[in-house]
mmCIF file of C-alpha atoms in Angstrom:
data_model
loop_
_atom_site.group_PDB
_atom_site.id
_atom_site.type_symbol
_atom_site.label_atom_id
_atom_site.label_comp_id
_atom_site.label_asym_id
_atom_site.label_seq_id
_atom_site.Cartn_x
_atom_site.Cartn_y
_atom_site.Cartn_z
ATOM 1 C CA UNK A 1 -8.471 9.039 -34.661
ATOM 2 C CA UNK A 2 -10.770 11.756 -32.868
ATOM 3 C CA UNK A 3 -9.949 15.212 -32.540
ATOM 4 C CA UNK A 4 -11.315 18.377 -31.209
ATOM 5 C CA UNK A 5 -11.612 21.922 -31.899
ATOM 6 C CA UNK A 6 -11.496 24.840 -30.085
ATOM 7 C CA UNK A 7 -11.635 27.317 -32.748
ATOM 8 C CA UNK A 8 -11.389 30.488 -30.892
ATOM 9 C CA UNK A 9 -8.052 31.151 -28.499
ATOM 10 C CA UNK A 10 -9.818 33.709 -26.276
ATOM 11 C CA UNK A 11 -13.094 35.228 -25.865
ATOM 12 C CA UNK A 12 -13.750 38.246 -23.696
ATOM 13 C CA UNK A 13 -17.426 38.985 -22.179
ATOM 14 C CA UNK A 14 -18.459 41.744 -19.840
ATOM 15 C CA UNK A 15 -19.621 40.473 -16.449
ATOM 16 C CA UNK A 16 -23.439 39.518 -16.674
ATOM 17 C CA UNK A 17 -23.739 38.909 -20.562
ATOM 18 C CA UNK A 18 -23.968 35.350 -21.736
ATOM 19 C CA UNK A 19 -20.991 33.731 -22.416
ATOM 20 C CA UNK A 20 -20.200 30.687 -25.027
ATOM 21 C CA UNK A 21 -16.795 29.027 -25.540
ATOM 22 C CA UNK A 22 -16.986 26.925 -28.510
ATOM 23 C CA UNK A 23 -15.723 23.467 -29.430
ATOM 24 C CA UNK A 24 -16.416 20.992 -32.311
ATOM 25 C CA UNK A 25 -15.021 17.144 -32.483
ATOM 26 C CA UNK A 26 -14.444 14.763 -35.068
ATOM 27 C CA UNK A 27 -14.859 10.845 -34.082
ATOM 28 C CA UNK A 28 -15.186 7.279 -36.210
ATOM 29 C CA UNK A 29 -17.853 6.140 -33.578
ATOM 30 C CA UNK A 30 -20.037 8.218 -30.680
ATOM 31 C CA UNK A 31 -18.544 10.921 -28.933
ATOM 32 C CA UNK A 32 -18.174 10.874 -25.180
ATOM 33 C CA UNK A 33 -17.412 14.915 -24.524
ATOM 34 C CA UNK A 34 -16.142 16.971 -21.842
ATOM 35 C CA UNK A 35 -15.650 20.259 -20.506
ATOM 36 C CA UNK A 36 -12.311 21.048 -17.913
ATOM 37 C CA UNK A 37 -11.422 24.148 -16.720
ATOM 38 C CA UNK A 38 -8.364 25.436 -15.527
ATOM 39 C CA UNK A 39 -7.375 28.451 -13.039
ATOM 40 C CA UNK A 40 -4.217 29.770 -12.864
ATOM 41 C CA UNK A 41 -1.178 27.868 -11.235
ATOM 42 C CA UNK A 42 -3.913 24.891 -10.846
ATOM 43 C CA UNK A 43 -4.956 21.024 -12.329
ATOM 44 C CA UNK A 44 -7.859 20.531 -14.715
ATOM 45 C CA UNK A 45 -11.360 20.879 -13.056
ATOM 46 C CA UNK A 46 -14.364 18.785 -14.373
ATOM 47 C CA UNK A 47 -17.300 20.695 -15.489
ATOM 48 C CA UNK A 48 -19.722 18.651 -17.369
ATOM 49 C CA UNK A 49 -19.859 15.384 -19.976
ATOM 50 C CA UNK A 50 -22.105 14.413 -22.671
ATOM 51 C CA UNK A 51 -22.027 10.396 -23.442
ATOM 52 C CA UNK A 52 -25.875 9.811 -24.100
ATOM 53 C CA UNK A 53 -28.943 10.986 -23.325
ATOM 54 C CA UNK A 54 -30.371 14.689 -23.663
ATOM 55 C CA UNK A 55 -28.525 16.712 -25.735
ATOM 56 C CA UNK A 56 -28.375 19.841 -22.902
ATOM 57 C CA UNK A 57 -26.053 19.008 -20.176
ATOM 58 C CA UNK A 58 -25.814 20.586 -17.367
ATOM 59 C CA UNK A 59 -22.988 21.172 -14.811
ATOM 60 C CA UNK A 60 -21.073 22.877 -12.140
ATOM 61 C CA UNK A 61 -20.801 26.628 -11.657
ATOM 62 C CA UNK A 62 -23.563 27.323 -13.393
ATOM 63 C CA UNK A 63 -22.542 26.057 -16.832
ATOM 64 C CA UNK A 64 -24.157 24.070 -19.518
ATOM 65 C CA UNK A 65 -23.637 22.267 -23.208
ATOM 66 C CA UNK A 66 -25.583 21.371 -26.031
ATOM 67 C CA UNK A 67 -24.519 18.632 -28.007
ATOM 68 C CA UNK A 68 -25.168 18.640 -31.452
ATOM 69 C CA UNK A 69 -24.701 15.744 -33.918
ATOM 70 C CA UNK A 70 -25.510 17.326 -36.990
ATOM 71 C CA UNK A 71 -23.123 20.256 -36.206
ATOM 72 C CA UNK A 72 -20.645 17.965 -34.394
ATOM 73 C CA UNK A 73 -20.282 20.521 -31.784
ATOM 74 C CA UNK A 74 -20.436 21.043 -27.898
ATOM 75 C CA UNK A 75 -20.381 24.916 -27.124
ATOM 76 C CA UNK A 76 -20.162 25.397 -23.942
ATOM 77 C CA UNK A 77 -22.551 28.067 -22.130
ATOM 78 C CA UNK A 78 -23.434 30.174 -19.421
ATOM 79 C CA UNK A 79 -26.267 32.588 -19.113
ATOM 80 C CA UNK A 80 -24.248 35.078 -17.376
ATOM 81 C CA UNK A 81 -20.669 35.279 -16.863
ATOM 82 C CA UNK A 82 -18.965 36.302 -13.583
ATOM 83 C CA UNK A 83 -15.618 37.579 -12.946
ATOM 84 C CA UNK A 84 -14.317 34.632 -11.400
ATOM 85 C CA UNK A 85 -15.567 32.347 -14.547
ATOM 86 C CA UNK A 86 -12.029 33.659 -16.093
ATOM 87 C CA UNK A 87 -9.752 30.498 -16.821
ATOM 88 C CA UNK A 88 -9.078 28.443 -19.485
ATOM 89 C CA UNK A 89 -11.414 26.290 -20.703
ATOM 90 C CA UNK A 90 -10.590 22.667 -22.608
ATOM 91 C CA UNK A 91 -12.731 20.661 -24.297
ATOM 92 C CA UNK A 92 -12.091 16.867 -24.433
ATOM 93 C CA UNK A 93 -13.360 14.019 -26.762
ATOM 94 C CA UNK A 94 -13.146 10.565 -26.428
ATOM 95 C CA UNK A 95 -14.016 7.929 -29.139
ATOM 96 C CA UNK A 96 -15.968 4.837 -28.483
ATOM 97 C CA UNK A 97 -15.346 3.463 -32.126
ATOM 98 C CA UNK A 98 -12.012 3.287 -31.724
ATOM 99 C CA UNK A 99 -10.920 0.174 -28.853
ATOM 100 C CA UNK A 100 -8.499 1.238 -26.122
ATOM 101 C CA UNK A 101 -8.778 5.251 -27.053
ATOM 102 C CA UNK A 102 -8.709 7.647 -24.848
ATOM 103 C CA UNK A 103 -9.214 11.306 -24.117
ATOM 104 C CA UNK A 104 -8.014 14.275 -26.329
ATOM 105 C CA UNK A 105 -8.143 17.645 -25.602
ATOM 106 C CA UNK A 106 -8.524 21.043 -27.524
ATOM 107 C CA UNK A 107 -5.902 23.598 -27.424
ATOM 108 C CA UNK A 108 -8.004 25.303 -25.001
ATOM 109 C CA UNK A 109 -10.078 28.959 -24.831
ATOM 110 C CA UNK A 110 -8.901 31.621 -22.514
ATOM 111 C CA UNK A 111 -11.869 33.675 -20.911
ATOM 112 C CA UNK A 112 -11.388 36.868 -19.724
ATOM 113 C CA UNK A 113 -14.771 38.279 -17.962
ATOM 114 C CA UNK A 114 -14.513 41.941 -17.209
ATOM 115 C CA UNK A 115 -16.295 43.609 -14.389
ATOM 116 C CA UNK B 1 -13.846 14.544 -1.258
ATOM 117 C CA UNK B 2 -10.894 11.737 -2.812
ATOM 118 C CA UNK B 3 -8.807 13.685 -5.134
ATOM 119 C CA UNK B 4 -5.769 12.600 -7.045
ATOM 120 C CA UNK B 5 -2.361 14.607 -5.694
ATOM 121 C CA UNK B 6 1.299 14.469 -7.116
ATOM 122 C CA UNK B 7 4.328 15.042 -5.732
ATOM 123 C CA UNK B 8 6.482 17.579 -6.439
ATOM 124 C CA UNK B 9 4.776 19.973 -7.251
ATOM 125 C CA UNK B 10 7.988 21.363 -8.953
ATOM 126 C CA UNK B 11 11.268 19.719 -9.700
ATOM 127 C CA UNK B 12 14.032 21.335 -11.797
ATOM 128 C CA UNK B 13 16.930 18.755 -13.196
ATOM 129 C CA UNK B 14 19.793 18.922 -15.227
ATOM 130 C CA UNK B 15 19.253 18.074 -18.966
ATOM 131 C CA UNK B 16 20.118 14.282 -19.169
ATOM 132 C CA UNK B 17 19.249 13.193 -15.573
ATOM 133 C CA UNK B 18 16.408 11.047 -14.327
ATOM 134 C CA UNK B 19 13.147 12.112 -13.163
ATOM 135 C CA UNK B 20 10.206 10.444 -11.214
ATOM 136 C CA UNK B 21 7.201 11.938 -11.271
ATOM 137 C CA UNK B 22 4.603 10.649 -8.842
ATOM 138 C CA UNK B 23 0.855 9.984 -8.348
ATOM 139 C CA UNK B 24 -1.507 8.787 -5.874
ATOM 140 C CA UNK B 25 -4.684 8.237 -7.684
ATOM 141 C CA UNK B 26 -7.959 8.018 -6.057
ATOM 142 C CA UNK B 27 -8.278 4.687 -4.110
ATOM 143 C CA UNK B 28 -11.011 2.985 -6.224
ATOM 144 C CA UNK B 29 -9.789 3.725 -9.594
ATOM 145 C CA UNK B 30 -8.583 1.264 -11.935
ATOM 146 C CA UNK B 31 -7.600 3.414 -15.565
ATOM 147 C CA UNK B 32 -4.645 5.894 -14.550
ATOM 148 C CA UNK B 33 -3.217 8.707 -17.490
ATOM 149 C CA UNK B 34 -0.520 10.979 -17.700
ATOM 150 C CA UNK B 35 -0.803 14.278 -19.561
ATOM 151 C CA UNK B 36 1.352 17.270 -20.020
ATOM 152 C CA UNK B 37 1.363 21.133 -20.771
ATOM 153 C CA UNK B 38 3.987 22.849 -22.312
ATOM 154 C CA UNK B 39 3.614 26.454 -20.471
ATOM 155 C CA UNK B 40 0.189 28.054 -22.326
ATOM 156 C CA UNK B 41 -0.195 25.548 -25.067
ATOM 157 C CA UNK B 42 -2.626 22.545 -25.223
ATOM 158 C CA UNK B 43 -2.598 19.272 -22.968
ATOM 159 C CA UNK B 44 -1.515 16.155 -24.822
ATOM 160 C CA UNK B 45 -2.231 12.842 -23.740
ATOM 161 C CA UNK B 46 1.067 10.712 -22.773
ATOM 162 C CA UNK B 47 0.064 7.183 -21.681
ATOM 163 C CA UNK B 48 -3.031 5.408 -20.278
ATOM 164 C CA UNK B 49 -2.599 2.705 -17.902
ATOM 165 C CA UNK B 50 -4.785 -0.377 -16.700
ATOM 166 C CA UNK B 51 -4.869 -3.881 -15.423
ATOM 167 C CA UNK B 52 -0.979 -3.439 -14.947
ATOM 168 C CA UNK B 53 0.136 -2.456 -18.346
ATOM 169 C CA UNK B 54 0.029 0.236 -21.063
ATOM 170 C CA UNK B 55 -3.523 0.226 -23.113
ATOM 171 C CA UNK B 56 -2.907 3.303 -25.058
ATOM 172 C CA UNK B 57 0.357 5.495 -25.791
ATOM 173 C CA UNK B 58 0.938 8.514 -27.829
ATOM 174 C CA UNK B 59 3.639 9.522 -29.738
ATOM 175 C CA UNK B 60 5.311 11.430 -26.977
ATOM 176 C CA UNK B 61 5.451 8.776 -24.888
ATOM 177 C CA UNK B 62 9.183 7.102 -26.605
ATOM 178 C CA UNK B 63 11.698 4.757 -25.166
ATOM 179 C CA UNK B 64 12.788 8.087 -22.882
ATOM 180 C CA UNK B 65 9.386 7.357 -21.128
ATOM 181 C CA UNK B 66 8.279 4.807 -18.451
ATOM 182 C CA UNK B 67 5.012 4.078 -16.329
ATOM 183 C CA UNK B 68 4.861 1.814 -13.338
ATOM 184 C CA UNK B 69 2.377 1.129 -10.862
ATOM 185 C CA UNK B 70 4.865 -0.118 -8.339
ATOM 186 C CA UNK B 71 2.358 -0.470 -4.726
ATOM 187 C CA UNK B 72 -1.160 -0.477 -4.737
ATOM 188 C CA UNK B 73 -1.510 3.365 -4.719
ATOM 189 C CA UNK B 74 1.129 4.871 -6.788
ATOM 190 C CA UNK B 75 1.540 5.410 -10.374
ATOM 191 C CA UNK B 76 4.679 6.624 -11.169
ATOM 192 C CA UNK B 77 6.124 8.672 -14.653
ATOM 193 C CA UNK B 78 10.040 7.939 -15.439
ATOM 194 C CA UNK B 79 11.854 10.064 -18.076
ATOM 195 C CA UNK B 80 15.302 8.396 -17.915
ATOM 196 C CA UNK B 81 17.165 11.176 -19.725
ATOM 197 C CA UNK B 82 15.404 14.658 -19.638
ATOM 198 C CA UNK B 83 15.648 17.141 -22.507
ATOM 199 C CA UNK B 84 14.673 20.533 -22.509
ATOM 200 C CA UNK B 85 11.630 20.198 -24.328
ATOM 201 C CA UNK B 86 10.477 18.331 -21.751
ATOM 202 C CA UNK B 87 9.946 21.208 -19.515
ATOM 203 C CA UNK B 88 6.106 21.019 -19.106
ATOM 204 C CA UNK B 89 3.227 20.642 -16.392
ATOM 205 C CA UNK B 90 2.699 17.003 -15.981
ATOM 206 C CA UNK B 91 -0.868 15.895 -14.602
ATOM 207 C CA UNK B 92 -1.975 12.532 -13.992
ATOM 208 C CA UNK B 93 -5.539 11.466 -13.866
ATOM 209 C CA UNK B 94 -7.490 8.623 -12.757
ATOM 210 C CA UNK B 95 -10.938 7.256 -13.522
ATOM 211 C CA UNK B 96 -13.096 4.657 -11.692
ATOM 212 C CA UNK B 97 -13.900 2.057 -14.182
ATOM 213 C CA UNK B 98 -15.361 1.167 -17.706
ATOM 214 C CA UNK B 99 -18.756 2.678 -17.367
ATOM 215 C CA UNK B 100 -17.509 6.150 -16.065
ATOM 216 C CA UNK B 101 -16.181 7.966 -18.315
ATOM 217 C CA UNK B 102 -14.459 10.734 -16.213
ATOM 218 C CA UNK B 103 -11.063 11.416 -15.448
ATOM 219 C CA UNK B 104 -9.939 13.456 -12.378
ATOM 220 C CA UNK B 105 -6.857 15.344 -12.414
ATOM 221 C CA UNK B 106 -4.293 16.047 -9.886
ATOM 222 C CA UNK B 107 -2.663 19.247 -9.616
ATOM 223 C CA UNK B 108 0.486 18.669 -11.828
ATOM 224 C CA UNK B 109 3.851 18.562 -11.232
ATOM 225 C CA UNK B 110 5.910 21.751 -13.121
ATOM 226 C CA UNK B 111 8.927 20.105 -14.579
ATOM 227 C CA UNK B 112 12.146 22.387 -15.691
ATOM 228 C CA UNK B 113 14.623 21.102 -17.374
ATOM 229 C CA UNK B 114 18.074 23.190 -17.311
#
């Protein structure tokens, strides 16, 4: 079965530095991968996928992956962090080798961006 | 923009008692899920629904659990006899079809169980 790892619970970044959140995976087939983020009090926003194609994905607010096979990872990036980019931050695999799977999620990164 | 919404948005029960948690999921979709998040801890995957019956269940989901898609909109979550531990956020989420591999989440329904 797939899983995913987030392996750092929080990471904390002054307002204007680059940011990364980590996440690595661990499927039998391909890897479809997302990014979700959540604010306080609210549902799970979509941020960006990987399922084929360049390994740099971009997506909204700015932020952007790299997918990389070798390191089966998909950090997830922003050049430089606001405020507001403070949430918590899932990363979600899904497993095309395995028939009728569906998505799992990391335990999740808290980012705290500090003015 | 179509977005998937629950109702409640909050329901407390007694332990034991039945609860119904509902979804509308975007119109077009045909793969519906239900998650949940225990209060600052991971989401877990529940159940995945399509074509009218379960396609995928975790091991969460026991015999306390039920899914129905009862109209052509709703998607509906059943817990027949709630236990503490259920006390969670509950999302559902909805995707279009096979080649899109996106989900969209409502905004979850916070669950207490007393």
């Amino acid at each position: 079965a797939q899983s995913v790892a987030q392996p750092e619970d929080q990471v904390n970044v002054a307002e204007g530095n680059p940011l990364t959140v980590k996440c690595t995976y661990s499927v039998s087939g391909n890897p479809y991968l997302f990014w979700y983020v959540q604010y306080p009090n609210r549902g799970l926003q979509f941020l960006l996928k990987y399922i084929t194609g360049d390994n740099l994905v971009k997506g909204s607010y700015g932020f952007e992956a790299e997918f990389n096979k070798s390191q089966t990872s998909f950090h997830l990036k922003k050049p430089s962090a606001l405020v507001s980019d403070s949430a918590l931050y899932f990363c979600a695999v899904r497993d095309d080798g395995v028939r009728n799977n569906d998505m799992r999620f990391g335990a999740g990164t808290r980012l705290t961006v500090k003015p | 923009e179509p977005e998937v919404t629950q109702t409640p948005s909050h329901q407390v029960t007694q332990m034991g008692q039945e609860v119904i948690l509902r979804c509308v999921p975007i119109s077009n979709h045909l793969y519906f899920y239900w998650y949940r998040q225990i209060l600052g801890q991971k989401v877990e995957f529940l159940v995945s629904f399509y074509n009218n019956e379960i396609s995928e269940k975790s091991e969460i989901f026991d015999d306390q659990f039920s899914v129905e898609r009862p109209d052509g909109s709703n998607f509906t979550l059943k817990i027949r006899s709630t236990k503490l531990e259920d006390s969670a956020m509950y999302f559902c989420a909805s995707r279009p079809h096979s080649g899109t591999e996106t989900q969209y989440f409502g905004p979850g329904t916070r669950l207490l169980v007393l």
